[in-house]
CSV table of C-alpha atoms in Angstrom, one decimal:
chain,number,residue,atom,x,y,z
A,852,UNK,CA,0.0,-0.1,0.1
A,853,UNK,CA,1.6,3.3,-1.2
A,854,UNK,CA,1.5,5.8,1.8
A,855,UNK,CA,-0.9,8.9,1.1
A,856,UNK,CA,-0.4,12.5,1.7
A,857,UNK,CA,-3.6,13.3,4.1
A,858,UNK,CA,-4.8,16.9,5.1
A,859,UNK,CA,-6.7,16.7,8.1
A,860,UNK,CA,-9.2,19.4,8.9
A,861,UNK,CA,-10.2,20.0,12.5
A,862,UNK,CA,-11.9,23.5,13.2
A,863,UNK,CA,-12.7,22.6,16.7
A,864,UNK,CA,-9.5,21.3,18.0
A,865,UNK,CA,-10.0,20.2,21.5
A,866,UNK,CA,-11.1,17.3,23.8
A,867,UNK,CA,-11.9,14.0,21.7
A,868,UNK,CA,-11.7,15.9,18.5
A,869,UNK,CA,-7.8,16.7,19.2
A,870,UNK,CA,-7.2,13.4,20.8
A,871,UNK,CA,-8.2,11.6,17.8
A,872,UNK,CA,-6.8,13.6,15.3
A,873,UNK,CA,-3.6,13.5,16.8
A,874,UNK,CA,-4.0,10.0,17.8
A,875,UNK,CA,-4.5,9.0,14.0
A,876,UNK,CA,-1.7,11.3,13.0
A,877,UNK,CA,0.7,9.4,15.1
A,878,UNK,CA,-0.3,5.9,14.2
A,879,UNK,CA,-1.3,6.1,10.8
A,880,UNK,CA,1.0,4.8,7.9
A,881,UNK,CA,0.2,7.5,6.0
A,882,UNK,CA,1.4,11.3,6.1
A,883,UNK,CA,-1.0,13.2,8.2
A,884,UNK,CA,-0.9,16.8,8.3
A,885,UNK,CA,-3.3,18.7,10.8
A,886,UNK,CA,-4.9,22.0,10.1
A,887,UNK,CA,-6.6,23.1,13.1
A,888,UNK,CA,-8.3,26.0,15.0
A,889,UNK,CA,-8.9,26.7,18.7
A,890,UNK,CA,-11.6,24.5,20.2
A,891,UNK,CA,-14.2,27.4,21.2
A,892,UNK,CA,-17.2,29.3,19.5
A,893,UNK,CA,-18.6,26.2,18.1
A,894,UNK,CA,-21.2,27.9,15.8
A,895,UNK,CA,-18.5,30.3,14.3
A,896,UNK,CA,-16.4,27.3,13.5
A,897,UNK,CA,-19.1,25.7,11.6
A,898,UNK,CA,-20.1,29.1,9.8
A,899,UNK,CA,-16.8,30.5,9.2
A,900,UNK,CA,-13.9,28.3,10.2
A,901,UNK,CA,-13.4,26.9,6.5
A,902,UNK,CA,-12.1,30.6,5.5
A,903,UNK,CA,-9.2,30.2,7.8
A,904,UNK,CA,-8.8,26.5,7.1
A,905,UNK,CA,-8.5,27.4,3.7
A,906,UNK,CA,-5.9,30.0,4.0
A,907,UNK,CA,-3.7,27.6,6.1
A,908,UNK,CA,-4.0,25.2,3.3
A,909,UNK,CA,-3.0,27.6,0.5
A,910,UNK,CA,-0.2,28.9,2.5
A,911,UNK,CA,1.6,25.3,2.6
A,912,UNK,CA,4.6,25.1,1.0
A,913,UNK,CA,6.5,22.4,3.1
A,914,UNK,CA,3.8,19.6,2.6
A,915,UNK,CA,3.0,17.8,-0.7
A,916,UNK,CA,-0.6,18.3,-2.3
A,917,UNK,CA,-3.2,15.9,-0.6
A,918,UNK,CA,-4.4,12.5,-1.9
A,919,UNK,CA,-7.0,12.7,0.6
A,920,UNK,CA,-8.7,15.4,2.8
A,921,UNK,CA,-10.3,14.3,6.1
A,922,UNK,CA,-12.5,16.8,7.7
A,923,UNK,CA,-14.5,16.7,10.9
A,924,UNK,CA,-18.0,17.1,11.1
A,925,UNK,CA,-17.5,20.7,12.5
A,926,UNK,CA,-16.2,21.7,9.0
A,927,UNK,CA,-18.4,23.4,6.2
A,928,UNK,CA,-16.8,21.1,3.9
A,929,UNK,CA,-18.7,22.6,0.8
A,930,UNK,CA,-17.3,26.0,1.6
A,931,UNK,CA,-13.8,24.9,2.2
A,932,UNK,CA,-13.9,22.9,-1.2
A,933,UNK,CA,-15.2,26.1,-2.9
A,934,UNK,CA,-12.3,28.2,-1.5
A,935,UNK,CA,-9.9,25.6,-2.3
A,936,UNK,CA,-11.0,25.6,-6.0
A,937,UNK,CA,-8.1,25.3,-8.1
A,938,UNK,CA,-5.6,24.3,-5.3
A,939,UNK,CA,-6.4,20.7,-4.8
A,940,UNK,CA,-5.1,17.9,-7.4
A,941,UNK,CA,-8.1,16.3,-8.9
A,942,UNK,CA,-7.1,13.0,-7.5
A,943,UNK,CA,-8.1,14.1,-4.1
A,944,UNK,CA,-10.6,12.3,-2.2
A,945,UNK,CA,-12.8,13.8,0.9
A,946,UNK,CA,-13.9,12.2,3.7
A,947,UNK,CA,-15.9,13.5,6.5
A,948,UNK,CA,-15.7,12.0,10.0
A,949,UNK,CA,-18.6,12.5,12.1
A,950,UNK,CA,-17.8,12.5,15.8
A,951,UNK,CA,-21.2,14.0,16.6
A,952,UNK,CA,-24.0,16.0,14.5
A,953,UNK,CA,-26.1,18.9,14.9
A,954,UNK,CA,-29.4,17.2,13.9
A,955,UNK,CA,-29.6,14.7,16.9
A,956,UNK,CA,-27.4,16.3,19.3
A,957,UNK,CA,-29.5,17.5,22.2
A,958,UNK,CA,-29.8,21.4,22.7
A,959,UNK,CA,-29.2,23.0,26.0
A,960,UNK,CA,-32.6,23.4,28.1
A,961,UNK,CA,-34.2,27.0,26.7
A,962,UNK,CA,-32.2,27.0,23.6
A,963,UNK,CA,-34.4,26.8,20.5
A,964,UNK,CA,-33.3,24.3,17.6
A,965,UNK,CA,-31.3,25.8,14.8
A,966,UNK,CA,-31.6,23.8,11.5
A,967,UNK,CA,-28.6,25.8,10.0
A,968,UNK,CA,-25.9,23.4,11.6
A,969,UNK,CA,-27.5,20.3,10.8
A,970,UNK,CA,-27.9,21.4,7.2
A,971,UNK,CA,-24.1,22.4,7.2
A,972,UNK,CA,-24.0,18.7,8.0
A,973,UNK,CA,-25.9,17.3,5.6
A,974,UNK,CA,-24.3,19.6,2.7
A,975,UNK,CA,-21.0,18.4,3.9
A,976,UNK,CA,-22.1,15.0,3.4
A,977,UNK,CA,-23.4,15.2,-0.1
A,978,UNK,CA,-19.9,16.8,-0.7
A,979,UNK,CA,-17.8,14.0,0.6
A,980,UNK,CA,-16.8,10.8,-1.2
A,981,UNK,CA,-16.9,9.1,2.1
A,982,UNK,CA,-18.7,9.7,5.3
A,983,UNK,CA,-17.4,7.9,8.7
A,984,UNK,CA,-19.4,7.8,11.6
A,985,UNK,CA,-17.9,6.8,15.2
A,986,UNK,CA,-20.5,4.3,15.9
A,987,UNK,CA,-23.4,2.2,14.4
A,988,UNK,CA,-25.8,4.0,16.7
A,989,UNK,CA,-24.5,7.5,15.5
A,990,UNK,CA,-24.9,6.2,11.7
A,991,UNK,CA,-28.6,4.8,12.4
A,992,UNK,CA,-29.6,7.7,14.6
A,993,UNK,CA,-28.6,10.5,12.0
A,994,UNK,CA,-30.1,8.8,8.7
A,995,UNK,CA,-33.3,7.9,10.7
A,996,UNK,CA,-33.8,11.6,11.5
A,997,UNK,CA,-32.6,13.3,8.6
A,998,UNK,CA,-35.8,12.9,6.4
A,999,UNK,CA,-37.6,15.0,9.1
A,1000,UNK,CA,-34.9,17.7,8.8
A,1001,UNK,CA,-35.3,17.9,5.0
A,1002,UNK,CA,-39.3,17.9,5.1
A,1003,UNK,CA,-39.0,21.1,7.0
A,1004,UNK,CA,-38.2,22.9,4.0
A,1005,UNK,CA,-40.8,23.6,1.0
A,1006,UNK,CA,-39.3,22.0,-2.1
A,1007,UNK,CA,-36.3,20.4,-3.8
A,1008,UNK,CA,-35.4,18.6,-0.7
A,1009,UNK,CA,-34.2,15.7,-2.7
A,1010,UNK,CA,-35.1,12.7,-0.3
A,1011,UNK,CA,-33.5,10.3,-2.8
A,1012,UNK,CA,-30.2,11.2,-2.0
A,1013,UNK,CA,-30.3,10.0,1.7
A,1014,UNK,CA,-30.0,6.4,0.2
A,1015,UNK,CA,-27.1,7.4,-1.9
A,1016,UNK,CA,-25.2,9.1,1.0
A,1017,UNK,CA,-25.6,6.3,3.3
A,1018,UNK,CA,-24.4,3.6,0.9
A,1019,UNK,CA,-21.2,5.7,1.0
A,1020,UNK,CA,-21.2,5.8,4.9
A,1021,UNK,CA,-19.0,3.4,7.0
A,1022,UNK,CA,-18.3,3.2,10.7
A,1023,UNK,CA,-14.7,3.5,12.2
A,1024,UNK,CA,-14.5,3.9,15.9
A,1025,UNK,CA,-12.2,6.3,17.7
A,1026,UNK,CA,-8.8,4.7,19.0
A,1027,UNK,CA,-7.5,5.0,22.3
A,1028,UNK,CA,-4.2,4.9,24.1
A,1029,UNK,CA,-3.6,1.5,25.7
A,1030,UNK,CA,-1.5,1.2,29.0
A,1031,UNK,CA,0.5,-1.7,29.6
A,1032,UNK,CA,-0.1,-4.5,32.2
A,1033,UNK,CA,-3.0,-5.7,34.2
A,1034,UNK,CA,-4.1,-3.7,37.3
A,1035,UNK,CA,-4.8,-5.6,40.5
A,1036,UNK,CA,-7.0,-3.5,43.0
A,1037,UNK,CA,-4.8,-3.3,46.0
A,1038,UNK,CA,-6.1,0.0,47.6
A,1039,UNK,CA,-7.6,-0.7,50.9
A,1040,UNK,CA,-9.8,2.2,51.1
A,1041,UNK,CA,-13.5,2.5,50.0
A,1042,UNK,CA,-14.2,1.8,46.1
A,1043,UNK,CA,-13.4,4.9,44.3
A,1044,UNK,CA,-16.3,6.1,41.8
A,1045,UNK,CA,-15.2,8.0,38.6
A,1046,UNK,CA,-16.8,10.8,36.5
A,1047,UNK,CA,-14.5,11.6,33.6
A,1048,UNK,CA,-17.0,12.9,31.3
A,1049,UNK,CA,-17.6,16.5,30.0
A,1050,UNK,CA,-19.0,18.6,32.4
A,1051,UNK,CA,-22.5,19.0,30.3
A,1052,UNK,CA,-26.1,18.9,30.8
A,1053,UNK,CA,-26.4,15.9,28.1
A,1054,UNK,CA,-23.9,13.7,30.5
A,1055,UNK,CA,-26.7,14.1,33.0
A,1056,UNK,CA,-24.8,14.9,36.1
A,1057,UNK,CA,-28.0,15.2,37.9
A,1058,UNK,CA,-28.7,11.7,37.7
A,1059,UNK,CA,-25.4,10.7,38.6
A,1060,UNK,CA,-25.0,13.2,41.6
A,1061,UNK,CA,-28.7,12.0,42.8
A,1062,UNK,CA,-27.5,8.3,42.5
A,1063,UNK,CA,-24.3,9.2,45.0
A,1064,UNK,CA,-26.8,11.1,47.4
A,1065,UNK,CA,-29.0,8.0,47.5
A,1066,UNK,CA,-26.0,5.7,48.1
A,1067,UNK,CA,-24.6,8.1,50.8
A,1068,UNK,CA,-28.0,8.0,52.7
A,1069,UNK,CA,-28.2,4.3,52.3
A,1070,UNK,CA,-24.8,3.8,54.0
A,1071,UNK,CA,-22.7,2.9,51.4
A,1072,UNK,CA,-18.9,3.7,51.7
A,1073,UNK,CA,-17.3,5.3,48.5
A,1074,UNK,CA,-15.0,7.8,47.3
A,1075,UNK,CA,-15.2,10.2,44.5
A,1076,UNK,CA,-13.0,11.6,41.7
A,1077,UNK,CA,-14.8,14.0,39.3
A,1078,UNK,CA,-12.4,14.6,36.1
A,1079,UNK,CA,-13.4,15.4,32.7
A,1080,UNK,CA,-13.3,18.7,30.6
A,1081,UNK,CA,-15.3,21.9,32.0
A,1082,UNK,CA,-16.6,24.9,30.2
A,1083,UNK,CA,-17.7,28.1,31.3
A,1084,UNK,CA,-21.4,27.2,31.6
A,1085,UNK,CA,-21.1,24.4,34.2
A,1086,UNK,CA,-24.3,22.5,35.2
A,1087,UNK,CA,-25.3,24.0,38.9
A,1088,UNK,CA,-25.4,20.1,40.0
A,1089,UNK,CA,-21.6,20.3,40.1
A,1090,UNK,CA,-21.6,23.2,42.6
A,1091,UNK,CA,-24.0,21.4,45.0
A,1092,UNK,CA,-22.0,18.2,44.9
A,1093,UNK,CA,-18.7,19.7,45.5
A,1094,UNK,CA,-20.3,20.8,49.0
A,1095,UNK,CA,-22.7,18.2,49.6
A,1096,UNK,CA,-19.8,15.4,48.9
A,1097,UNK,CA,-16.6,17.3,50.0
A,1098,UNK,CA,-15.9,14.5,52.6
A,1099,UNK,CA,-15.8,11.8,49.8
A,1100,UNK,CA,-14.0,13.7,47.4
A,1101,UNK,CA,-10.4,12.3,46.4
A,1102,UNK,CA,-10.2,14.5,43.2
A,1103,UNK,CA,-12.2,17.5,41.6
A,1104,UNK,CA,-11.7,19.3,38.3
A,1105,UNK,CA,-10.1,18.9,34.8
A,1106,UNK,CA,-6.7,17.1,34.8
A,1107,UNK,CA,-4.4,19.0,31.9
A,1108,UNK,CA,-1.6,16.3,32.7
A,1109,UNK,CA,-2.1,13.5,30.6
A,1110,UNK,CA,0.1,11.5,33.0
A,1111,UNK,CA,-2.1,12.3,36.1
A,1112,UNK,CA,-5.1,11.9,34.3
A,1113,UNK,CA,-4.3,8.1,33.4
A,1114,UNK,CA,-2.8,7.7,36.9
A,1115,UNK,CA,-6.2,8.7,38.3
A,1116,UNK,CA,-8.1,6.2,35.9
A,1117,UNK,CA,-5.6,3.6,37.3
A,1118,UNK,CA,-6.9,4.4,40.7
A,1119,UNK,CA,-10.7,4.2,39.9
A,1120,UNK,CA,-12.8,1.3,40.7
A,1121,UNK,CA,-16.1,2.1,38.9
A,1122,UNK,CA,-16.6,4.3,36.1
A,1123,UNK,CA,-20.3,5.0,35.6
A,1124,UNK,CA,-22.4,7.0,33.0
A,1125,UNK,CA,-26.0,8.6,33.3
A,1126,UNK,CA,-25.7,10.1,30.0
A,1127,UNK,CA,-28.7,11.1,27.9
A,1128,UNK,CA,-26.7,11.2,24.9
A,1129,UNK,CA,-23.4,9.7,23.8
A,1130,UNK,CA,-22.3,9.0,20.1
A,1131,UNK,CA,-19.2,6.9,21.2
A,1132,UNK,CA,-17.6,6.9,24.5
A,1133,UNK,CA,-13.7,7.3,24.7
A,1134,UNK,CA,-13.6,8.4,28.0
A,1135,UNK,CA,-15.3,5.5,29.4
A,1136,UNK,CA,-13.1,3.1,27.1
A,1137,UNK,CA,-10.1,4.8,28.8
A,1138,UNK,CA,-11.2,4.2,32.1
A,1139,UNK,CA,-12.1,0.5,31.4
A,1140,UNK,CA,-8.9,-0.1,29.6
A,1141,UNK,CA,-7.3,1.1,32.9
A,1142,UNK,CA,-9.2,-1.1,35.2
A,1143,UNK,CA,-12.3,0.5,36.0
A,1144,UNK,CA,-15.5,-1.3,36.0
A,1145,UNK,CA,-18.0,0.2,33.8
A,1146,UNK,CA,-21.8,0.8,34.7
A,1147,UNK,CA,-23.5,2.1,31.5
A,1148,UNK,CA,-26.8,2.7,30.0
A,1149,UNK,CA,-28.1,-0.1,27.8
A,1150,UNK,CA,-28.8,2.1,25.1
A,1151,UNK,CA,-27.1,4.7,22.9
A,1152,UNK,CA,-23.6,3.8,21.8
A,1153,UNK,CA,-22.7,1.8,25.0
A,1154,UNK,CA,-23.9,-2.0,23.6
A,1155,UNK,CA,-21.6,-1.4,21.0
A,1156,UNK,CA,-18.3,-1.0,23.3
A,1157,UNK,CA,-19.3,-3.7,25.7
A,1158,UNK,CA,-19.3,-7.6,24.4
A,1159,UNK,CA,-22.9,-9.2,24.4
A,1160,UNK,CA,-21.7,-11.8,27.0
A,1161,UNK,CA,-20.9,-8.9,29.3
A,1162,UNK,CA,-24.0,-6.7,28.8
A,1163,UNK,CA,-26.0,-8.2,32.0
A,1164,UNK,CA,-22.8,-7.2,34.3
A,1165,UNK,CA,-22.1,-3.7,32.7
A,1166,UNK,CA,-25.0,-2.4,31.4
A,1167,UNK,CA,-28.3,-1.0,33.4
A,1168,UNK,CA,-31.8,-0.7,32.3
A,1169,UNK,CA,-33.3,2.1,34.6
A,1170,UNK,CA,-32.2,4.2,37.6
A,1171,UNK,CA,-33.2,1.4,39.9
A,1172,UNK,CA,-31.2,-1.3,38.1
A,1173,UNK,CA,-28.0,1.2,38.3
A,1174,UNK,CA,-28.6,1.7,42.0
A,1175,UNK,CA,-28.6,-1.9,42.7
A,1176,UNK,CA,-25.6,-2.8,40.6
A,1177,UNK,CA,-23.6,0.1,41.9
A,1178,UNK,CA,-24.4,-1.3,45.3
A,1179,UNK,CA,-23.4,-4.7,44.4
A,1180,UNK,CA,-20.1,-3.4,43.1
A,1181,UNK,CA,-19.6,-1.1,46.2
A,1182,UNK,CA,-19.9,-4.4,48.6
A,1183,UNK,CA,-18.0,-6.7,46.5
A,1184,UNK,CA,-15.3,-4.2,44.4
A,1185,UNK,CA,-13.4,-5.8,41.4
A,1186,UNK,CA,-11.7,-4.5,38.2
A,1187,UNK,CA,-13.0,-4.7,34.9
A,1188,UNK,CA,-13.3,-8.1,33.6
A,1189,UNK,CA,-10.1,-9.2,31.8
A,1190,UNK,CA,-12.1,-10.2,28.9
A,1191,UNK,CA,-13.5,-7.0,28.7
A,1192,UNK,CA,-10.1,-5.1,28.6
A,1193,UNK,CA,-8.9,-7.5,26.3
A,1194,UNK,CA,-12.0,-6.7,23.8
A,1195,UNK,CA,-11.1,-3.1,24.5
A,1196,UNK,CA,-7.7,-3.5,23.4
A,1197,UNK,CA,-8.3,-5.7,20.5
A,1198,UNK,CA,-11.0,-3.2,19.0
A,1199,UNK,CA,-10.2,0.2,20.1
A,1200,UNK,CA,-6.3,0.4,20.4
A,1201,UNK,CA,-4.9,3.2,18.2
A,1202,UNK,CA,-2.6,0.9,16.2
A,1203,UNK,CA,-5.5,-1.3,15.2
A,1204,UNK,CA,-8.1,1.7,14.5
A,1205,UNK,CA,-5.5,3.6,12.5
A,1206,UNK,CA,-4.7,0.5,10.3
A,1207,UNK,CA,-8.5,0.4,9.6
A,1208,UNK,CA,-8.4,4.0,8.8
A,1209,UNK,CA,-5.5,3.4,6.6
A,1210,UNK,CA,-7.0,0.4,4.7
A,1211,UNK,CA,-10.4,2.4,3.7
A,1212,UNK,CA,-8.5,5.6,2.9
A,1213,UNK,CA,-6.2,3.8,0.5
A,1214,UNK,CA,-8.8,2.0,-1.0
A,1215,UNK,CA,-11.0,5.3,-1.5
A,1216,UNK,CA,-8.1,6.8,-3.0
A,1217,UNK,CA,-7.5,3.9,-5.5
A,1218,UNK,CA,-11.2,3.7,-6.9
A,1219,UNK,CA,-12.1,5.6,-9.9
A,1220,UNK,CA,-13.5,9.0,-9.4
A,1221,UNK,CA,-16.9,8.3,-11.3
A,1222,UNK,CA,-17.3,5.6,-8.6
A,1223,UNK,CA,-17.6,7.8,-5.5
A,1224,UNK,CA,-21.1,9.3,-5.9
């Protein structure tokens, strides 16, 4: 397989988007060059980020022209391609990677849905030679809801295009960095419960902290570590929990050091998700690989992450089921099952995932142009 030159466009370069881009760059056999913008002002990134990304690309003189352009869903790919007209080789293929989408991503409470951003996603998909989703759940939910988006408009909605775009869509997960060795639980203290997701309303921190308050009232012993990325508009539940659970807190706040973050994962006994929304779940996989036992909703992308034989142990049906499962794990703490950690390594380790990307992109690059759409 001849190595390709890949230009990767990441206009919202922070968190999982940044980890994904840099992880693929580090593990790909192709030559991957990043064009990035700071991860803030997401609406402006989708509306106008293509202008700056095109300027960056046109200023390049040290990298060869691309065989393939890989853009995240925060990119207005149609605008970028228009701005790059005449500057790209005819052979260059385009791939849109869907970390999330603005059609089924839940809006903040009180915010009015704006179809503009979902339409940017859709137009970018129409422009792309290949559309990649990070999970099958994400792919299904997008294409299930897409007709309803287009039916908002009065005419020329071209519903027939949906089937064509879906036919050129694939699922390729996000990769994670794998830590060496198997952890044994040696900490004699109370089990450490971990939150390592974004501090956002769609992760439902209200459910998570209500669970902990209930566990405390019932006399369960536990310690608490709250990490994850937080932003200016932090849900009020975090402020209340920091006070009410102060006597249980081992760590509180974002860990900018990767080494410290991984060390926290290594010490954690339980990682719990109460999310209302999740297209993939990279933070959960990182915690599981480090040895934390997962308790996750039996919906969204989570059933894809956990082997079917472990669904009964690791997935819960509702709040009561979660409460019972957490109580059992606090009483009988254990690390993530070896078979689960092995499955994470075999399916989501960056060398494995990057290899799948490399093969898919090389195959796309070799295909005749007329076969793309």
